[in-house]
Short mmCIF file of C-alpha atoms in Angstrom, two decimals:
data_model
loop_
_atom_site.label_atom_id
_atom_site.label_comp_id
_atom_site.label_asym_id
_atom_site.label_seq_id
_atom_site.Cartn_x
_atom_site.Cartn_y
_atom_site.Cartn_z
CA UNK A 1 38.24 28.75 25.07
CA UNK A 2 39.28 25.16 25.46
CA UNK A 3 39.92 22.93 22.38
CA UNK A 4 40.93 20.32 24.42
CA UNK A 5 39.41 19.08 28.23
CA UNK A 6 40.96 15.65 29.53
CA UNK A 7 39.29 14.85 33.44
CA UNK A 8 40.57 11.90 35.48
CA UNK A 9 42.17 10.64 32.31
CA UNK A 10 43.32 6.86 33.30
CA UNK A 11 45.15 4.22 31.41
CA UNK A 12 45.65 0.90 32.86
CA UNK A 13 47.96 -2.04 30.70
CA UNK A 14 47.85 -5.78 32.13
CA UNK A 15 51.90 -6.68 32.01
CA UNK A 16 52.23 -10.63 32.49
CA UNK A 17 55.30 -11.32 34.98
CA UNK A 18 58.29 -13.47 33.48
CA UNK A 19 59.80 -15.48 36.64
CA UNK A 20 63.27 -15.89 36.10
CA UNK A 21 65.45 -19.07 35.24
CA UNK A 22 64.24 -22.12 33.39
CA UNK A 23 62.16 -23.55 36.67
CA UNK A 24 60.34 -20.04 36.70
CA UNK A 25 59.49 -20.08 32.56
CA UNK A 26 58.16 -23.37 33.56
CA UNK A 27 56.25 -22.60 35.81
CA UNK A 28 54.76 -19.86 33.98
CA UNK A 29 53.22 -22.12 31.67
CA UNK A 30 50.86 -23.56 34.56
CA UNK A 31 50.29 -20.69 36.51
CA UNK A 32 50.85 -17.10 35.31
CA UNK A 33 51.10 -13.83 37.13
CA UNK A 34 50.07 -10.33 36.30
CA UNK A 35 50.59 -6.92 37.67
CA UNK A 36 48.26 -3.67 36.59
CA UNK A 37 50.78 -0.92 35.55
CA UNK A 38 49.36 2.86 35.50
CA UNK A 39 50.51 4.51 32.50
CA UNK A 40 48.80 7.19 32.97
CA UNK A 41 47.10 8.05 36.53
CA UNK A 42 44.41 10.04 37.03
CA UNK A 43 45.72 13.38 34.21
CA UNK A 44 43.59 16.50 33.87
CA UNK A 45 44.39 19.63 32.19
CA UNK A 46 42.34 21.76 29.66
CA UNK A 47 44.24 23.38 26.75
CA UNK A 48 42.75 26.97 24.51
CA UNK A 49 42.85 26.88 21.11
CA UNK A 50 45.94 28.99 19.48
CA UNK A 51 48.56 27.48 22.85
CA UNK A 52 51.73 25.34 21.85
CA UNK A 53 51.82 23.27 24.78
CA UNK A 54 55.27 21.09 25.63
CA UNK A 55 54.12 17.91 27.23
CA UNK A 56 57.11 16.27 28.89
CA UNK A 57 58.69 13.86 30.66
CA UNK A 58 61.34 10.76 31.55
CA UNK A 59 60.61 7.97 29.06
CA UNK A 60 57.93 5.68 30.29
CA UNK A 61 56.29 8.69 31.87
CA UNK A 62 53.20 8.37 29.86
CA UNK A 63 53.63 10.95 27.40
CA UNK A 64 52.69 9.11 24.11
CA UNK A 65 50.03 7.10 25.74
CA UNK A 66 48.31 10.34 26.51
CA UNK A 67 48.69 11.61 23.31
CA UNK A 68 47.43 8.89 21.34
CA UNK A 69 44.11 8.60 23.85
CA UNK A 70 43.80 12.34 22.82
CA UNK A 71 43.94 10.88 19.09
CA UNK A 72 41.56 8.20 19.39
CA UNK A 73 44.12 5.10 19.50
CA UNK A 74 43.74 4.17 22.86
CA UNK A 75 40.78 3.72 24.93
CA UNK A 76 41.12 5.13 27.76
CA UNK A 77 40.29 2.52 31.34
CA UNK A 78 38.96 5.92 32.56
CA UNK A 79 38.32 9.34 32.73
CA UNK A 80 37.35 11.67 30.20
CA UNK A 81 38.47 13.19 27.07
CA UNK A 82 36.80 16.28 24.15
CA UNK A 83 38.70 17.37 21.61
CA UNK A 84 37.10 19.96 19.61
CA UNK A 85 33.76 19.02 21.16
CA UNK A 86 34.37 15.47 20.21
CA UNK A 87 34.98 12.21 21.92
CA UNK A 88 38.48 10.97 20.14
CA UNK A 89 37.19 7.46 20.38
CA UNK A 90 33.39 7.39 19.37
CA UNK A 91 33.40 10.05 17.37
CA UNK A 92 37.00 8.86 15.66
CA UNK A 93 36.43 10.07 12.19
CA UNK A 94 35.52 13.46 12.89
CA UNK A 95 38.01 13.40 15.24
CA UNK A 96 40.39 12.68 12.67
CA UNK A 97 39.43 15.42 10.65
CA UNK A 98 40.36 18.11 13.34
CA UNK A 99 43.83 16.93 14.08
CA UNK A 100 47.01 16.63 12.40
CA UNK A 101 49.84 14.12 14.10
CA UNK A 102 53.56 13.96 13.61
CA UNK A 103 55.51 10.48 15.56
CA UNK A 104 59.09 10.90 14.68
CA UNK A 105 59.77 7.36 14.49
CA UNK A 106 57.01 6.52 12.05
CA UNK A 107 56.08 8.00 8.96
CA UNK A 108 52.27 8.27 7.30
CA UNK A 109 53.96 8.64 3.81
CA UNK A 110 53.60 6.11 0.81
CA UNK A 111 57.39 4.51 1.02
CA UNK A 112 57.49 3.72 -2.53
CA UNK A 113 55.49 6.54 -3.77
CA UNK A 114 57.15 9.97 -4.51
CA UNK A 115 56.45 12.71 -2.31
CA UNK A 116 53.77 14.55 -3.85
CA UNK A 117 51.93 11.98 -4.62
CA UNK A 118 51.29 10.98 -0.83
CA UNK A 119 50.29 14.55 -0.28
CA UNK A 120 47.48 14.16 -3.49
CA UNK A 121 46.35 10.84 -1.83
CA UNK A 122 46.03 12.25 1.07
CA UNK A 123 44.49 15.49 -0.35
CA UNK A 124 41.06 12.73 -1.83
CA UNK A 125 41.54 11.52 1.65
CA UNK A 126 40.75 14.16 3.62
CA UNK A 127 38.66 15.78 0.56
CA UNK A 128 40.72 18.64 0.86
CA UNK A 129 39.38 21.76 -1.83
CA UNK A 130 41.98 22.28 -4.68
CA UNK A 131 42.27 25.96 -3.55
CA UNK A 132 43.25 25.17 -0.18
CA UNK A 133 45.87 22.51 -1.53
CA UNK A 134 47.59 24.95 -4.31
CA UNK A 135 47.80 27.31 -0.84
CA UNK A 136 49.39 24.62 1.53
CA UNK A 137 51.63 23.41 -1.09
CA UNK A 138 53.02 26.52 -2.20
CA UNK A 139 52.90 27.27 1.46
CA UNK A 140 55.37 24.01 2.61
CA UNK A 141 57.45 24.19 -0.66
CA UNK A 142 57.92 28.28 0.80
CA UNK A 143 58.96 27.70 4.49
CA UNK A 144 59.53 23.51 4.38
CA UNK A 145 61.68 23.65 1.43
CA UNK A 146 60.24 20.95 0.13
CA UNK A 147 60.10 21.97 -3.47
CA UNK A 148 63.80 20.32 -4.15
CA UNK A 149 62.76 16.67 -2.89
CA UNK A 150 59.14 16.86 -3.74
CA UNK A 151 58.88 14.37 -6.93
CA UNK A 152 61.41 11.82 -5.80
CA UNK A 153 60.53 8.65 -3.62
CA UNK A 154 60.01 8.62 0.29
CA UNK A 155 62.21 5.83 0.47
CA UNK A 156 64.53 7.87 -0.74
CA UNK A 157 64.67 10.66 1.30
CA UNK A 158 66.91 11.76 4.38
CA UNK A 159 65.52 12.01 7.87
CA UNK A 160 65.29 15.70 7.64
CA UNK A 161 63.26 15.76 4.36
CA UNK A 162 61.06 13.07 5.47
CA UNK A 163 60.30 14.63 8.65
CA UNK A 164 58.92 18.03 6.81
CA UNK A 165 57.17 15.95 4.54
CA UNK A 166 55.66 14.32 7.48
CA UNK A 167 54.23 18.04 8.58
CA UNK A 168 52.94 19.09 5.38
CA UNK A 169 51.30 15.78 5.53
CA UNK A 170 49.58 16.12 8.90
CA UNK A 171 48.88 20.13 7.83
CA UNK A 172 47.58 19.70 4.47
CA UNK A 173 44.10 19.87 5.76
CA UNK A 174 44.42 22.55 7.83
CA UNK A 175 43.93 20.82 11.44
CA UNK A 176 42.88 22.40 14.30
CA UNK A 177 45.10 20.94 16.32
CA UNK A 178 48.74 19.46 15.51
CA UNK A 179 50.39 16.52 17.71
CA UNK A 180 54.02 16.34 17.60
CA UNK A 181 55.97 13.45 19.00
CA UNK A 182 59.59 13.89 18.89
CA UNK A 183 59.19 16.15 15.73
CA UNK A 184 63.38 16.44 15.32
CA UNK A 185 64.82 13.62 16.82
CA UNK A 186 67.99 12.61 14.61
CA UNK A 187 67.99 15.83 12.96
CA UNK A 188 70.39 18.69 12.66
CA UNK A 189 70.56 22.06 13.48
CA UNK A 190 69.71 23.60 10.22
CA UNK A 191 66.72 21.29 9.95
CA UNK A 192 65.41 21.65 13.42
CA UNK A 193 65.45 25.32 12.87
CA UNK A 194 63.51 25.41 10.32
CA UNK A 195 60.71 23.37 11.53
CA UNK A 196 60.38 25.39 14.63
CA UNK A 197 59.85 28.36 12.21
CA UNK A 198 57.45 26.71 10.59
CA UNK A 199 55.75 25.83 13.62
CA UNK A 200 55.94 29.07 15.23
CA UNK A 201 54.24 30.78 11.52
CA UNK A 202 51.54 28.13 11.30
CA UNK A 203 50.64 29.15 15.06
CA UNK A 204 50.40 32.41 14.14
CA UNK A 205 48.58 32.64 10.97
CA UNK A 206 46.35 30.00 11.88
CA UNK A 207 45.88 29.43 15.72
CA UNK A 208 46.73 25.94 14.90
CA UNK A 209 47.14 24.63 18.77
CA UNK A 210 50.29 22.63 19.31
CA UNK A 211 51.23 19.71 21.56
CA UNK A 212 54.54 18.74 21.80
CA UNK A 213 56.11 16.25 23.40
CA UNK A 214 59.89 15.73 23.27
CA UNK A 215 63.41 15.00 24.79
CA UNK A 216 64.71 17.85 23.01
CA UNK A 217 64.13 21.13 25.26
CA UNK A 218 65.32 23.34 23.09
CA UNK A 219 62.26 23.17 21.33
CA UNK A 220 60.35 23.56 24.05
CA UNK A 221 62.06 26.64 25.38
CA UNK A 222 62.30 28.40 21.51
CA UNK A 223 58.25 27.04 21.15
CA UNK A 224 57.04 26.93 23.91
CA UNK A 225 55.44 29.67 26.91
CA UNK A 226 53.56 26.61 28.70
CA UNK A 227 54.35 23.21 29.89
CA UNK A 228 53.38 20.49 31.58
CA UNK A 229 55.75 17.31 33.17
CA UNK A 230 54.22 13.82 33.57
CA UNK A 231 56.06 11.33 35.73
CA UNK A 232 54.80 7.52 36.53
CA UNK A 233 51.51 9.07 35.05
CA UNK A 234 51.07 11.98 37.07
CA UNK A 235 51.01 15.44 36.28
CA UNK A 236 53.31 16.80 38.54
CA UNK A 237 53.54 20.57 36.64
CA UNK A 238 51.57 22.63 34.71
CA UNK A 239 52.80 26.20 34.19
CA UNK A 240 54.18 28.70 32.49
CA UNK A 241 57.63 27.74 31.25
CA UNK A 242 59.11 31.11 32.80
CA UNK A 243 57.79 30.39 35.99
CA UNK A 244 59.48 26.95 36.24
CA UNK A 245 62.84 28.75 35.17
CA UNK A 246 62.33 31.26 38.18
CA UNK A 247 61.23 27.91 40.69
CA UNK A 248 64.45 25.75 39.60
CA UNK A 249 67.04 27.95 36.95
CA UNK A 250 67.41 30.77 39.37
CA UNK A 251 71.64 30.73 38.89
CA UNK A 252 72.86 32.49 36.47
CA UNK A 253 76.58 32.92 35.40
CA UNK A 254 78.07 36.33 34.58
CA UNK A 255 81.04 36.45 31.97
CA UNK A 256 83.29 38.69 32.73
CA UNK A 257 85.91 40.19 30.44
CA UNK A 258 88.61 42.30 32.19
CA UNK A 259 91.05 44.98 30.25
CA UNK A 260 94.19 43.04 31.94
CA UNK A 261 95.37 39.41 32.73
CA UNK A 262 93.94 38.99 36.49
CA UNK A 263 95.35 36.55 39.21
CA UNK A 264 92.61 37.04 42.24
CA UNK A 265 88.91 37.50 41.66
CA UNK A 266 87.12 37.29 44.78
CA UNK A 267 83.34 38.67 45.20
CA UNK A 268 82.11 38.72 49.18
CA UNK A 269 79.38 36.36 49.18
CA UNK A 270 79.96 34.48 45.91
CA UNK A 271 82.00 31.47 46.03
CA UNK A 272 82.13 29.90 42.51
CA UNK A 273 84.10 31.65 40.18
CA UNK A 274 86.07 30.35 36.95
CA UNK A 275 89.13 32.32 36.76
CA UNK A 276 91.28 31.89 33.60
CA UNK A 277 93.49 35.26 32.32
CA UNK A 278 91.51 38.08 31.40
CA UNK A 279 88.08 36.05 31.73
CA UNK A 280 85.96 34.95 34.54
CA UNK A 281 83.06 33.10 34.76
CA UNK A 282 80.97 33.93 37.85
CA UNK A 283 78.02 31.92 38.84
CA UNK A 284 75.73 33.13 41.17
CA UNK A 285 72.24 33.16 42.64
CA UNK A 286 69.45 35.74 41.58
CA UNK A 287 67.77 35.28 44.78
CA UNK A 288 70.78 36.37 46.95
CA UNK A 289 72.42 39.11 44.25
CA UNK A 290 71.18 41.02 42.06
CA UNK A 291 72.69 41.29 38.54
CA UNK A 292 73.23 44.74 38.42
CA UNK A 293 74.60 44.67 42.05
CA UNK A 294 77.44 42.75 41.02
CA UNK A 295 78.12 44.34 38.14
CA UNK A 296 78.52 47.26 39.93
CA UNK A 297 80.72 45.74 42.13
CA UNK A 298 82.75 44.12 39.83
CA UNK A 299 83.18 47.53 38.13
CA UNK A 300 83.87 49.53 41.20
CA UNK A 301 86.50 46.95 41.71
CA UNK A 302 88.07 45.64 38.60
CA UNK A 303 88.75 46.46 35.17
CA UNK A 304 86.06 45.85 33.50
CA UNK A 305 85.91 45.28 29.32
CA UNK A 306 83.04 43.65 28.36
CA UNK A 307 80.10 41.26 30.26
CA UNK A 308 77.44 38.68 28.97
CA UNK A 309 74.65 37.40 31.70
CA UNK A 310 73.73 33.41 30.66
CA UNK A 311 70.75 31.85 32.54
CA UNK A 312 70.43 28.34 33.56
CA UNK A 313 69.43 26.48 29.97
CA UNK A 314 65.68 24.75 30.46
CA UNK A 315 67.49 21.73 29.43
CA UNK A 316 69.62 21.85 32.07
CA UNK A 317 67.08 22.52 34.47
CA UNK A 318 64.62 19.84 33.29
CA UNK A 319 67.70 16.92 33.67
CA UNK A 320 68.32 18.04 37.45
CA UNK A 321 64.95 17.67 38.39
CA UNK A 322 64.73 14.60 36.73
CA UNK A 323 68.07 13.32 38.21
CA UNK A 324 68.38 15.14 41.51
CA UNK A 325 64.58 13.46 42.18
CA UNK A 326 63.04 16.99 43.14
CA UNK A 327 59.93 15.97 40.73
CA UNK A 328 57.98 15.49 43.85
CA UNK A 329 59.08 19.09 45.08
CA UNK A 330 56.60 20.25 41.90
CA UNK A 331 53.33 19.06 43.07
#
């Protein structure tokens, strides 16, 4: 069942044009120019309750102006949006209600104020039952590890801690549906793991539906099983994540260990291969060889120790569409 329906979604922003030199800012003052730029074009998709959803794309794709018509921000110049039955924009406060929203860059935390108290603020807020708030907070001290940092001030805290603050925040209420924007940019490893955890158990335990939108694509891949691409405003994909790794990550490169020190490794048909002592790295197409074929050859051939298959990273196969300009190849 869809939890979210967007239809002909359009977004239209007046941008005044700046002439250049001193004679054009002069002549600005008298008579001023404008051009209508589409931020986002004409976007439709529908999204079932219990999905995480990665929403991506270049910056200035549209991305965060979708997301925050889907929150009730923005008006939208046309189109259509429901969430949860409701209309994010007339029917804002109930809207509000059903949603939970993470923006990396921001922070809906009390700066002065320690940590726990922004979560009992927001607790009266969103009149959130005293059961339900013992639950959560036990619940983020658990997995977040927020337990440590908890009574000192937000000001005070490092990226990383005020990030998971930030989702205990926008979860406290239980939302039906959690908006993340750039959930661990600036953080580390350790950090970024845990929050996809977190993510990944609140999905579970609660269908909580998840949009995500992000440069990092790690997250996608270790979050995601759907996606969809924006570019100039337009929806140009909207699949399953595997089935865009099939479409565009179909090399794969086979590490090869050998029991010996080997000069010459040549495979018929294969014509990129890393050759350094005892190791090889063999790239190769799935759609022409099999894996199993060449290993097979390779063993029949060589002597073989040990072998570890890598596909083509999403990241990497998000960038070359992006920079190789095959975007248009997906709609």
């Amino acid at each position: 069942m869809a939890i979210i329906e967007v239809n002909q979604l359009c977004k239209s922003f007046t941008v005044r044009k700046q002439k250049e030199g001193l004679g054009g800012s002069l002549r600005s003052l008298f008579t001023r120019e404008h051009t209508i730029v589409e931020a986002v074009d004409h976007v439709s998709f529908q999204i079932d309750k219990g999905e995480i959803v990665g929403y991506v794309g270049p910056n200035g794709a549209g991305k965060s102006t979708t997301i925050k018509m889907l929150i009730g921000i923005l008006y939208p110049t046309s189109g259509e949006v429901t969430v949860c039955g409701l209309s994010p924009t007339q029917d804002r406060r109930e809207n509000l209600m059903q949603i939970g929203s993470v923006f990396g860059q921001r922070t809906q935390l009390w700066w002065d104020l320690p940590l726990i108290e922004s979560l009992e603020l927001l607790k009266h807020i969103y009149r959130v039952p005293n059961e339900v708030y013992k639950e959560n907070l036990s619940l983020f001290a658990d997995v977040l590890d927020i337990q440590s940092f908890m009574h000192r001030p937000v000001r005070q805290l490092s990226l990383g801690q005020r990030m998971r603050g930030d989702i205990a925040a926008a979860l406290l209420h239980n939302p039906d549906i959690l908006y993340l924007d750039e959930p661990t940019i600036g953080l580390d490893v350790v950090v970024k793991e845990r929050i996809r955890q977190f993510i990944q158990e609140i999905n579970e335990q609660r269908q909580t539906t998840v949009i995500l939108t992000t440069h990092d694509l790690a997250d996608i891949g270790a979050l995601c099983h759907r996606i969809i691409i924006i570019d100039y405003g337009k929806i140009i994909y909207d699949g399953s994540v595997d089935a865009l790794k099939q479409r565009f990550g179909s090399e794969s490169t086979l590490i090869v260990d050998f029991r010996e020190r080997l000069d010459v490794l040549e495979i018929e048909g294969v014509e990129e291969i890393q050759l350094e002592g005892v190791r090889a790295h063999i790239r190769f197409d799935r759609k022409q060889f099999s894996a199993s074929d060449l290993i097979s050859r390779l063993s029949a051939t060589y002597p073989v120790l040990d072998l570890t298959i890598e596909d083509t990273p999403l990241d990497n196969i998000i960038r070359n569409i992006y920079e190789e300009g095959s975007l248009a190849s997906l709609s």
